[in-house]
XYZ file of C-alpha atoms in Angstrom:
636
model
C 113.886 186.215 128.196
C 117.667 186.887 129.641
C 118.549 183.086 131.127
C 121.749 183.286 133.534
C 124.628 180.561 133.291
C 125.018 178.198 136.152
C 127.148 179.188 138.870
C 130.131 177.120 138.126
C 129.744 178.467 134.568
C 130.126 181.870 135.566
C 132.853 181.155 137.317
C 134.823 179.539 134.339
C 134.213 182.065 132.173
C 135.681 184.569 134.571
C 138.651 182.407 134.365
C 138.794 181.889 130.339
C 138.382 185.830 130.518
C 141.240 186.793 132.873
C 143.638 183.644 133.157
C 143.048 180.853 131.266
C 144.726 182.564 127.820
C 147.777 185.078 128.173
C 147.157 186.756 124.805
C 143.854 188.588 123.524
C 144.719 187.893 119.859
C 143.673 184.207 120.236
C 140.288 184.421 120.290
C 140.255 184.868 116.976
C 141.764 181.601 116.949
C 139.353 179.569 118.898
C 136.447 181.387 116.761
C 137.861 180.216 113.778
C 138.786 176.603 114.697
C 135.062 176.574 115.643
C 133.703 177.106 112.395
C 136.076 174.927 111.018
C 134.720 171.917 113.347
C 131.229 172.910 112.080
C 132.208 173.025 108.474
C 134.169 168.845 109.160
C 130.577 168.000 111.168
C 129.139 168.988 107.919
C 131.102 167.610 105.418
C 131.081 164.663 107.180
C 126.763 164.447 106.817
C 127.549 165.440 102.903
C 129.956 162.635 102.461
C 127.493 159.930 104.310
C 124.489 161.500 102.755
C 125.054 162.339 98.822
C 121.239 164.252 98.643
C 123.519 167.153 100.367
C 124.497 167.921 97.268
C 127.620 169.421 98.551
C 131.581 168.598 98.015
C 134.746 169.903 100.377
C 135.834 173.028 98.197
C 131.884 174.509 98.762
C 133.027 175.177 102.324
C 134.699 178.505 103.364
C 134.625 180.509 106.207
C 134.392 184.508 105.883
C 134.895 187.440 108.063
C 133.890 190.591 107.993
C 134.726 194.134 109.595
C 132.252 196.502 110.225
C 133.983 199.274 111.077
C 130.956 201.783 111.708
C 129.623 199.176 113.935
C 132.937 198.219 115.263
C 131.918 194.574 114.934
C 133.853 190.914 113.568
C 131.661 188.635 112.525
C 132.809 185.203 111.656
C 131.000 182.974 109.232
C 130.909 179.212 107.975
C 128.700 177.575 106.442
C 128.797 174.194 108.575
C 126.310 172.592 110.337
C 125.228 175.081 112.425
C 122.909 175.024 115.768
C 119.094 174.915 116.832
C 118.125 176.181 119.968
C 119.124 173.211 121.803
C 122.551 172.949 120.955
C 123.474 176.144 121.836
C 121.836 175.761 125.250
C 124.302 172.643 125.981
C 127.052 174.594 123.991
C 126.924 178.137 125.038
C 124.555 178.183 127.827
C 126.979 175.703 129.908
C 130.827 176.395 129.263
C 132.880 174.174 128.332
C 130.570 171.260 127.218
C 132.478 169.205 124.384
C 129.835 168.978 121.534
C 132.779 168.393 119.289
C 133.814 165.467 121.797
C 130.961 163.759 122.038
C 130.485 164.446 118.044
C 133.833 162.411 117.280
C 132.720 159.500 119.864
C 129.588 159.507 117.642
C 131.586 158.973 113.948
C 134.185 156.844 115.894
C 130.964 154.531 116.727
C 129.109 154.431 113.637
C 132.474 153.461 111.531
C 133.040 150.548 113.689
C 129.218 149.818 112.812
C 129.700 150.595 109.067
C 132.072 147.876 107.429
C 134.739 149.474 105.186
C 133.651 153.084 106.702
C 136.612 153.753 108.821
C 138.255 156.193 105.759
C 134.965 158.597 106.792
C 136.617 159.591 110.470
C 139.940 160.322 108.701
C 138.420 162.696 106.763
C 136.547 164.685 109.419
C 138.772 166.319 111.531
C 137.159 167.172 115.189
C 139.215 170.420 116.719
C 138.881 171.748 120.023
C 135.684 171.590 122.285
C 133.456 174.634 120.993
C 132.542 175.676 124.481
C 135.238 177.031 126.617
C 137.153 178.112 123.185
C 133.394 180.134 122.103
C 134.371 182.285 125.234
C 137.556 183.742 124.479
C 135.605 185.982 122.447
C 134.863 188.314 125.332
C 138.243 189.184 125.604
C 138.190 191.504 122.934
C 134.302 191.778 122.881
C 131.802 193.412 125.212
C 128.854 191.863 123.280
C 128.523 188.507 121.631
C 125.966 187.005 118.757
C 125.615 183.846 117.655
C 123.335 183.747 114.330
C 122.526 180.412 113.269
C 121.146 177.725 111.667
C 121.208 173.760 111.605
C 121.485 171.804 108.718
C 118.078 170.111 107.884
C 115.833 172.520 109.793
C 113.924 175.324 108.955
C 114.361 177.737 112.123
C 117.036 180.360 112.486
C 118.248 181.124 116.088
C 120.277 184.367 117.557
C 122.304 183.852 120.792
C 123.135 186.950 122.678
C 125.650 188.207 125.596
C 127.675 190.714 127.285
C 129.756 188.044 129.606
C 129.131 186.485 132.455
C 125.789 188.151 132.974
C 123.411 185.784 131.800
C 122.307 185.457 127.845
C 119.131 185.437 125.965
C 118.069 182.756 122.685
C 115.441 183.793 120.295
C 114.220 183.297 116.747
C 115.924 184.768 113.981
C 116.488 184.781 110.298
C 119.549 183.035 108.611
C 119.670 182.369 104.877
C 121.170 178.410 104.833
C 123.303 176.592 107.622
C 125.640 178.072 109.417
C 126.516 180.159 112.006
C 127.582 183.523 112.345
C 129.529 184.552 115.195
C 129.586 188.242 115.634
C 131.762 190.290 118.189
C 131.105 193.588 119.234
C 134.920 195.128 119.924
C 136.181 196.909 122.806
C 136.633 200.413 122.610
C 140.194 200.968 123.533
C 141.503 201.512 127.440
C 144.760 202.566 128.677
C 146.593 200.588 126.120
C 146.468 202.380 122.583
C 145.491 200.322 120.111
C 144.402 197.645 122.468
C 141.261 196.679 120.510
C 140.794 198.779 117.588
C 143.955 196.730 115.911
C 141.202 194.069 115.495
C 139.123 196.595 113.047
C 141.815 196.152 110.551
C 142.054 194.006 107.840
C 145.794 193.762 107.958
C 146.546 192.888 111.375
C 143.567 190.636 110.947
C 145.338 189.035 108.045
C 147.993 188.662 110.218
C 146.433 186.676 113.195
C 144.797 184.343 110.474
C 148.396 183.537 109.140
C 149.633 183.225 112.863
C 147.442 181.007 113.831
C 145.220 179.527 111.532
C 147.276 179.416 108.182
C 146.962 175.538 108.159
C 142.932 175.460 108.906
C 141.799 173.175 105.640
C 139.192 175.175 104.660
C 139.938 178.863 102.720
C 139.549 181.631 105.298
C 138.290 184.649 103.547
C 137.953 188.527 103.587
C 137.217 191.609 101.430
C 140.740 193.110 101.246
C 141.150 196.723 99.598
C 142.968 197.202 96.712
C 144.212 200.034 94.763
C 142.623 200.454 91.211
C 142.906 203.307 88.478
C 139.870 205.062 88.682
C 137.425 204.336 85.468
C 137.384 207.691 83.339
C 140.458 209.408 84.597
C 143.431 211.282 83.472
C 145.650 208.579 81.940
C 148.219 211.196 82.655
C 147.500 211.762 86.192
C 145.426 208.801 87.154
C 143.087 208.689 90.486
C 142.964 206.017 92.318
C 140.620 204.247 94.329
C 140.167 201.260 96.594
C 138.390 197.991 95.799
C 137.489 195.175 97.651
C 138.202 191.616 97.140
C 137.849 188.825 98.936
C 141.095 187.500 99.275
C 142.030 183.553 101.042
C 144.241 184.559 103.954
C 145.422 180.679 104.481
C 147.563 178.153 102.941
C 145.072 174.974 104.143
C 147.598 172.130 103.741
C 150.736 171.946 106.297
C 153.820 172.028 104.935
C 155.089 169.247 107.404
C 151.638 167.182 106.642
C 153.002 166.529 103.288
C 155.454 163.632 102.479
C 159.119 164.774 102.194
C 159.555 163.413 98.910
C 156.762 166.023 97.850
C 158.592 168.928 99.333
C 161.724 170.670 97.508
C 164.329 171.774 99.688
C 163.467 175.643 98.452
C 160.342 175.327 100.561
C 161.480 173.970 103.674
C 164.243 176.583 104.119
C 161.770 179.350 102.718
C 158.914 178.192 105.434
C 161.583 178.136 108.306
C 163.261 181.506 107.321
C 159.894 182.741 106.834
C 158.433 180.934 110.080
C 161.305 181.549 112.654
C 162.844 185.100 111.199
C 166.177 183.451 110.225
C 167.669 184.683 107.373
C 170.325 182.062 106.745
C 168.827 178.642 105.770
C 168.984 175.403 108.806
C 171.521 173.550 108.980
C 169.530 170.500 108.770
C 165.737 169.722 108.106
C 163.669 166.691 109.992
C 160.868 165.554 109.326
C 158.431 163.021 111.459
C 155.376 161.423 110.977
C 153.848 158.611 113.231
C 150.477 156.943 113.604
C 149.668 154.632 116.375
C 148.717 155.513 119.967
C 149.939 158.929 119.749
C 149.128 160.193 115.866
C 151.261 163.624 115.035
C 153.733 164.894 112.478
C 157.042 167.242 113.114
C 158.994 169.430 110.783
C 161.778 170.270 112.715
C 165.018 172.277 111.922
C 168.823 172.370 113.213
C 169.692 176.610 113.015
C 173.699 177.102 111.236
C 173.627 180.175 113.546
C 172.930 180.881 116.987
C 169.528 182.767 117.134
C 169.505 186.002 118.653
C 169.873 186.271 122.652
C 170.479 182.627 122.671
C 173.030 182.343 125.767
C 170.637 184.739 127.656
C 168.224 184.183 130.235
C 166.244 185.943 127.420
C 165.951 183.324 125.138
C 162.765 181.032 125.271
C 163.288 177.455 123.492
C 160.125 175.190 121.965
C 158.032 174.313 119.397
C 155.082 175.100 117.991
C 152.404 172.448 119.290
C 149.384 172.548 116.790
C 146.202 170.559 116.885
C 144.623 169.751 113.532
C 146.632 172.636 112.011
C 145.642 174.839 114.455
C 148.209 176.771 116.636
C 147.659 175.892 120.187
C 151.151 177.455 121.570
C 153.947 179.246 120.049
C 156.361 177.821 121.864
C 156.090 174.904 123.871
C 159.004 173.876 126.042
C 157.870 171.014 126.940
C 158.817 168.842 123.492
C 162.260 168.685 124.172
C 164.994 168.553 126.110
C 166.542 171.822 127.120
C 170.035 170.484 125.542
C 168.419 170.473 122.150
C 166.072 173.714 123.002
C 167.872 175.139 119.938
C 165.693 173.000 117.595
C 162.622 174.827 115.621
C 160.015 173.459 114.096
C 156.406 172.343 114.656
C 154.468 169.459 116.263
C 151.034 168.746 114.802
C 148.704 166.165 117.006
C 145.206 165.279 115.998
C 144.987 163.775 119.929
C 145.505 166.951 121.485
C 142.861 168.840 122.675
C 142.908 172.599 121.785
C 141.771 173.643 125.301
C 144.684 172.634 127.203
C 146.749 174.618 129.715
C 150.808 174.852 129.858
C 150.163 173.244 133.101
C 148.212 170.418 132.181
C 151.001 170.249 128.946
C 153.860 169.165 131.704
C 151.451 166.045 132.699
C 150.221 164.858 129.349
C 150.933 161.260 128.543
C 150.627 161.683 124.997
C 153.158 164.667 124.902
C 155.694 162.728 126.847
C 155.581 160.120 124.199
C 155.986 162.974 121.630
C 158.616 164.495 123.266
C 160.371 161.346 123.656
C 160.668 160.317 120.311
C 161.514 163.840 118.876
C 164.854 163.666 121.134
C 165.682 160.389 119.581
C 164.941 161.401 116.260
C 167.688 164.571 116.732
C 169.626 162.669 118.746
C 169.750 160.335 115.368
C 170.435 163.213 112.953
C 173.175 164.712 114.932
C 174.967 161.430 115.472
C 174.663 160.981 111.093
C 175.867 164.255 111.012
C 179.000 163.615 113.502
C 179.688 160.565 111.132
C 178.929 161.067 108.054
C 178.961 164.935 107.671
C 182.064 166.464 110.068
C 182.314 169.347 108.278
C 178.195 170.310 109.227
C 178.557 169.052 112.102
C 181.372 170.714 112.995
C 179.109 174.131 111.782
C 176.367 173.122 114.403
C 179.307 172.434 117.256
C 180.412 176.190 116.931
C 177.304 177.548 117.533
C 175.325 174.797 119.915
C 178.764 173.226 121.371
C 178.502 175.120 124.130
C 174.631 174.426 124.955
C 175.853 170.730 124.801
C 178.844 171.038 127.707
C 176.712 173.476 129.858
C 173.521 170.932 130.057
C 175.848 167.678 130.311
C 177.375 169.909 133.417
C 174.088 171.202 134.633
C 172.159 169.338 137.820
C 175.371 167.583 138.913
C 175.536 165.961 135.721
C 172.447 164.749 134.864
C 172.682 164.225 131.397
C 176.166 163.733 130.858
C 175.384 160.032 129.475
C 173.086 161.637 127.125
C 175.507 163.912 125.809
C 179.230 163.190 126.525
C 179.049 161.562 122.875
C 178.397 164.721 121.088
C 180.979 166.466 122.850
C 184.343 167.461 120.768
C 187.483 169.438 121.721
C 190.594 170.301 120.145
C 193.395 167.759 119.577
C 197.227 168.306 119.919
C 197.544 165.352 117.292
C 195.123 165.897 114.866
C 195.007 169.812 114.752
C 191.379 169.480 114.411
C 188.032 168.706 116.803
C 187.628 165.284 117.618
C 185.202 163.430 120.142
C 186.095 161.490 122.893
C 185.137 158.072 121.149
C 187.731 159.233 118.156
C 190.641 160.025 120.781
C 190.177 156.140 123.215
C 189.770 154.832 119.647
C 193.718 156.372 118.800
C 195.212 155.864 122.342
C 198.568 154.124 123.331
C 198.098 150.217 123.954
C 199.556 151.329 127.358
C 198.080 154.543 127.859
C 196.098 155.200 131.145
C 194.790 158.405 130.751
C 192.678 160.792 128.961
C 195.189 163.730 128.721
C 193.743 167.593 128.981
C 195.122 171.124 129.123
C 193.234 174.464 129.512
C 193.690 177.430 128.241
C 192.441 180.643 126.452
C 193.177 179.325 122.911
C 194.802 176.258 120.844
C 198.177 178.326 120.292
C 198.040 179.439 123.892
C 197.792 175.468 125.192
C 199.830 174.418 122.321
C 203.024 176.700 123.933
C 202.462 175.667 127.722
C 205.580 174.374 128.630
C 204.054 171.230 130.202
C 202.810 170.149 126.943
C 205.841 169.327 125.731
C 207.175 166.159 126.875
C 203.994 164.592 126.066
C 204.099 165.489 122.601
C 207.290 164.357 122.220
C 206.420 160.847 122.960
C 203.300 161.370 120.484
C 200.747 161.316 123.304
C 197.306 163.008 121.837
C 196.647 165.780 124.124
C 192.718 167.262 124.741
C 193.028 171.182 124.228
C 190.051 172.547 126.442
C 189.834 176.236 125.181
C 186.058 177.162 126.388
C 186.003 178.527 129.600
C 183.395 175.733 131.087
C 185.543 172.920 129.413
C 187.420 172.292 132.319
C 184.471 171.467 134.265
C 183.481 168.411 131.837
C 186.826 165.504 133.592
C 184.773 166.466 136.998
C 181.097 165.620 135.972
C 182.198 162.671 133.339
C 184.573 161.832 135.515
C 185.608 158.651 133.311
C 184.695 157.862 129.446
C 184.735 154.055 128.441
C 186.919 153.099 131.409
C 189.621 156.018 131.025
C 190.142 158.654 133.697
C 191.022 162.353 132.737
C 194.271 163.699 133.384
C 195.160 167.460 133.526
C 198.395 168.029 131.769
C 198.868 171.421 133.648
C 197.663 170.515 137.552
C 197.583 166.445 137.591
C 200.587 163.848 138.298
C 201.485 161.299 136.303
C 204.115 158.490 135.817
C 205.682 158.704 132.299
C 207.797 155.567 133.121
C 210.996 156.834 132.920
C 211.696 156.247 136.445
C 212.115 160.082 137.945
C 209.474 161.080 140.799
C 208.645 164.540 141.957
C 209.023 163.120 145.605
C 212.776 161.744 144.883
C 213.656 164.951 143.217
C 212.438 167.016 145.980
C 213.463 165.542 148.798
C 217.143 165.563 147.122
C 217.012 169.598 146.575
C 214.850 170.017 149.796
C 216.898 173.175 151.092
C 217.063 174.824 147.444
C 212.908 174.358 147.438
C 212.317 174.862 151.635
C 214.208 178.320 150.445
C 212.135 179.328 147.785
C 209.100 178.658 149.764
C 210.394 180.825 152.347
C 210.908 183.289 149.605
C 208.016 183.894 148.423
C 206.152 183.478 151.545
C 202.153 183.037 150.858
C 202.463 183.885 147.550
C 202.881 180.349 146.430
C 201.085 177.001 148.986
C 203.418 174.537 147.994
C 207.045 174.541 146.015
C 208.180 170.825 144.250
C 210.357 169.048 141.641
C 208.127 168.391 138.708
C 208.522 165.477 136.017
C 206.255 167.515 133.391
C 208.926 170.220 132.392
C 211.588 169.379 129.716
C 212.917 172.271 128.242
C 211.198 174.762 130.272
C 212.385 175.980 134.035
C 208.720 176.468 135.848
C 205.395 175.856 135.493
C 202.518 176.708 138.409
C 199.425 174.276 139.207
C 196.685 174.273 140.873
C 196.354 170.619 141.770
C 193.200 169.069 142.984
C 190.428 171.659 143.133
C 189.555 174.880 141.704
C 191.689 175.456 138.406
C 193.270 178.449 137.041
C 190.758 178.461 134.625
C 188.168 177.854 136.681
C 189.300 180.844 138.867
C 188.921 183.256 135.896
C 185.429 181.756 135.197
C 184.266 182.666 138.340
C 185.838 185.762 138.533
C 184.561 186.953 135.663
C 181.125 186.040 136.550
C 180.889 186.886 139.902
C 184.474 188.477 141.492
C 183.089 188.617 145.093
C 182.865 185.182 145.073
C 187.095 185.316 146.223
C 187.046 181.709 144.150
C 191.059 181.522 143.866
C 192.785 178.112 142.942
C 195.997 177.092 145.063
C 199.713 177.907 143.853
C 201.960 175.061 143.517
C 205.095 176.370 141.849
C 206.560 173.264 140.121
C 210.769 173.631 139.504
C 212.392 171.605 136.595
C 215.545 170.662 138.254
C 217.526 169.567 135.293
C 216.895 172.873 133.810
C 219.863 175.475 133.826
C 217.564 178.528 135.735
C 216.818 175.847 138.642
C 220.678 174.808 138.985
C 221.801 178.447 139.049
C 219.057 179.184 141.723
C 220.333 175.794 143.951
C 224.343 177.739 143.553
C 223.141 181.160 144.190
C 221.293 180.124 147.485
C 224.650 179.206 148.713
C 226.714 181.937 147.075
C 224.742 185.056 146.705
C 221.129 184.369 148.766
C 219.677 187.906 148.072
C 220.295 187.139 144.176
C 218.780 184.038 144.765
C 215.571 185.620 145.869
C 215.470 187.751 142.797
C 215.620 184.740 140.894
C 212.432 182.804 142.789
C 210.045 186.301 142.151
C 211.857 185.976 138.277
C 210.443 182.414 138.417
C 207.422 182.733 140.408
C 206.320 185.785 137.857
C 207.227 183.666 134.595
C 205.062 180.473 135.490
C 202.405 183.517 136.650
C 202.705 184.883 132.846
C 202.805 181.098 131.369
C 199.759 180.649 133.392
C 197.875 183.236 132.066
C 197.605 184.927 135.446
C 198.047 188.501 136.489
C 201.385 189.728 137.870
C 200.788 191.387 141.566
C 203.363 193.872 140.725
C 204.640 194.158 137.097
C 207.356 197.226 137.334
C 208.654 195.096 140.121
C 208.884 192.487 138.282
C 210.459 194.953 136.001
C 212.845 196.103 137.534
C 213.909 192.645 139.226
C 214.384 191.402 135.984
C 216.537 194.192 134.500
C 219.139 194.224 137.766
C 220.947 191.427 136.013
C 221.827 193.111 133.868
């Protein structure tokens, strides 16, 4: 007799079917992580009762492709059902058996003195209904043969979706249950189901998803074999069929470090995360308390492929029990270490659990929180103790780092400003911001800066010089978003930044721009005049010693800054001001003050000359380069 679902029911399976899970492929998954909770219920009934007469390694679970058929059946020999339990487990979706099971153990050790080690070794995954239905993703019919441990009737469970099913008797050598799909035949999309009456890509899903399942998943797997009786010669060949286990059982990051050579963690994440080149670094976590889970987590050397793109996806793999719940979940850590890899593995999450319902768990907040310190922790041992890998991980993440203590008007910039490093005029090398306040002057006031396209390109700007010369450590920002960091940190450990090319500052030595400009007012009111709009301000400068002109920007949009944005978006019209700053001790400048008197239309050759050079200095385009040219050539 056909017996329908209940309404609500029907409804839920309509949404396992269609939007609960994004990928067909796991419903192998949920199948097999059912039979695996069947096999613990057992084991845990043959560890409490010894007349079982059964140990752990007599447990296996086995699938098998009928290809004629076109069915998957998967088997275990676990506790199996009678006709009750799969009325409360399959006739109403998404009842917890396994739930309520584990409340059950959890009771009877707190009953049982010195019994608690029996719940640690039965390991509860997932809640066998809504999982069970996954299976009709891939399936247009579904049977359940089985049998429960201790009785002596078989039961078969039957149905084509959200229909309605039928229960009846049925015949079932020993407990255990028998799950058998009827596949799809194939629609629009080639290969859409028949890929699952394959042993390889079958294989493949197991290792995906289930490689860590502690019990040996098994299948007949051909083989080639010389053919008994022929032609040494010329041998025939034939296929044979084995059954062959298709998973590891014990998690590499369940095992205790100590245990583990440093061969197999770089093979497992080369293997794992398609990296050729071994990680940088290797972490390992394991906690127990309210939130039970362990981590293997890596640091990449290299960037991974598409990782500045809005391509790249970030995460780790959450598992529950060894079972793969999501590939990559976001939601572990911070998007300014979403270059980590690795895996999470929590006994306390549920296997049925949505990416929405992820972003709200309490116990994967207090996962996520103590991964981030625990990276946070390596990279700061690295920084210290290891500059030359850290410096390794700086070239390829550095720039993750400045872009997320930047992004959401500096959000984390507390977080991160530690980590960041940039060149030093001083040292020659990358150093932090800690290392450079650690070196500065007793008297020094400043965090100094200058931007440009590359260490020799800052190292020759003509405003660098004076400080050197009085052995003041200069900040070379050479990445085009490092000019943004003074703006969002604003101040490190008291110290304000200073831009070397667009910022003014006091050297002490008693000259200011404001005395020196107002004394050669008509030399610079001419200039101005000169070049018209090309420039919004002209002034003395105290930053120039052996050079004649610089140009700044001063508060603002930099010249850097400009060339960021118009390289990312050039309809933007982002365009930084144009102070031309004059050295008036400098020979050029005095000949230009004479020459406005003497000779004014030479004089006005000699502002574009200057204008043009602190243009080219600047790293900024020339309007009109023959005429610059040719300006330059009639002094000749």
């Amino acid at each position: 007799m056909k017996k329908k679902f209940k309404a609500e029911s029907q409804r839920l399976l309509d949404m396992m079917i269609n939007s609960i899970y994004t990928h067909k492929e796991i419903f192998l998954r949920e199948i097999i992580s059912n039979a695996s909770d069947a096999i613990d219920k057992m084991c845990y009934i043959a560890l409490t009762d010894k007349s079982v007469g059964m140990n752990r390694s007599d447990f296996e679970i086995i699938l098998t492709l009928d290809k004629e058929n076109r069915t998957l059946t998967v088997s275990d020999n676990g506790i199996g059902m009678n006709e009750e339990d799969l009325e409360k487990n399959l006739g109403t979706i998404a009842f917890s058996g396994s739930k309520k099971f584990a409340e059950e153990v959890e009771k009877a050790d707190k009953e049982k003195s010195g019994a608690a080690s029996l719940a640690d070794q039965v390991d509860i995954i997932g809640q066998f209904g809504v999982g069970f239905y996954s299976a009709f993703m891939v399936a247009d019919k579904v049977e359940v043969r089985t049998k429960k441990y201790g009785e002596d009737k078989a039961y078969r469970w039957v149905s084509e979706g959200a229909g309605g099913y039928t229960i009846e008797e049925a015949e079932r050598d020993g407990h255990g249950t028998d799950v058998i799909m009827h596949i799809r035949e194939d629609g629009e999309e080639k290969d859409e189901y028949s890929q699952y009456m394959r042993e390889y890509p079958i294989y493949k899903l197991v290792k995906k998803y289930s490689d860590y399942i502690r019990f040996p998943i098994k299948m007949l797997m051909p083989h080639p074999q010389i053919k008994e009786g022929s032609d040494p010669e010329n041998p025939e060949f034939e296929e044979v069929f084995e059954y062959e286990v298709f998973n590891s059982m014990v998690p590499l990051w369940q095992r205790k470090r100590a245990d583990v050579t440093k061969e197999e963690y770089e093979e497992f994440y080369k293997s794992t995360f398609q990296d050729d080149t071994p990680p940088l670094e290797t972490i390992t976590v394991s906690v127990e308390g309210m939130v039970s889970y362990d981590a293997l987590m890596f640091i990449p050397e290299l960037i991974p492929n598409k990782y500045y793109t809005d391509e790249f996806t970030g995460g780790l793999q959450l598992y529950s029990s060894g079972v793969l719940i999501m590939d990559k979940c976001k939601d572990l850590l911070p998007e300014y270490f979403n270059f980590v890899k690795g895996v999470v593995d929590s006994p306390d999450l549920s296997l049925n659990i949505s990416r929405e319902v992820l972003q709200h768990d309490r116990q994967l907040r207090l996962i996520s929180k103590n991964l981030e310190k625990k990276i946070r922790s390596k990279l700061e041992e690295m920084r210290d103790k290891d500059r030359e890998r850290y410096e390794m991980f700086y070239k390829s993440f550095g720039r993750q780092l400045k872009l997320c203590a930047l992004d959401d008007y500096g959000k984390y910039k507390d977080e991160l400003q530690d980590f960041l490093m940039f060149y030093s005029s001083t040292e020659k090398k990358l150093v932090t911001l800690a290392e450079y306040v650690e070196r500065m002057k007793e008297d020094q006031e400043y965090i100094y800066y200058a931007a440009g396209d590359s260490f020799d390109a800052v190292d020759k700007m003509p405003q660098t010089e004076i400080l050197k010369d009085k052995g003041i450590e200069i900040l070379y920002f050479t990445d085009s978003t490092d000019e943004f960091i003074p703006d969002m940190i604003r101040q490190y450990k008291e110290k304000k930044f200073m831009s070397v090319i667009d910022g003014d500052f006091d050297l002490g030595d008693g000259k200011t721009e404001e005395k020196m400009t107002e004394t050669f007012k008509d030399t610079f009111d001419f200039v101005k005049e000169t070049l018209g709009d090309k420039v919004d301000v002209v002034k003395a400068t105290t930053k120039l010693k052996s050079h004649p002109v610089v140009i700044s920007s001063g508060d603002g949009i930099t010249f850097e800054m400009e060339k960021y944005f118009t390289a990312v978006n050039p309809e933007l019209g982002m365009k930084a001001k144009r102070i031309l700053e004059l050295n008036v001790d400098h020979k050029a400048f005095l000949a230009l003050d004479r020459a406005r008197l003497d000779d004014p239309e030479k004089a006005k050759k000699m502002c574009e000359v200057l204008f043009n050079q602190a243009l080219l200095i600047a790293g900024l385009p020339i309007d009109d380069p023959s005429g610059y040219t040719d300006i330059v050539c009639s002094f000749f």
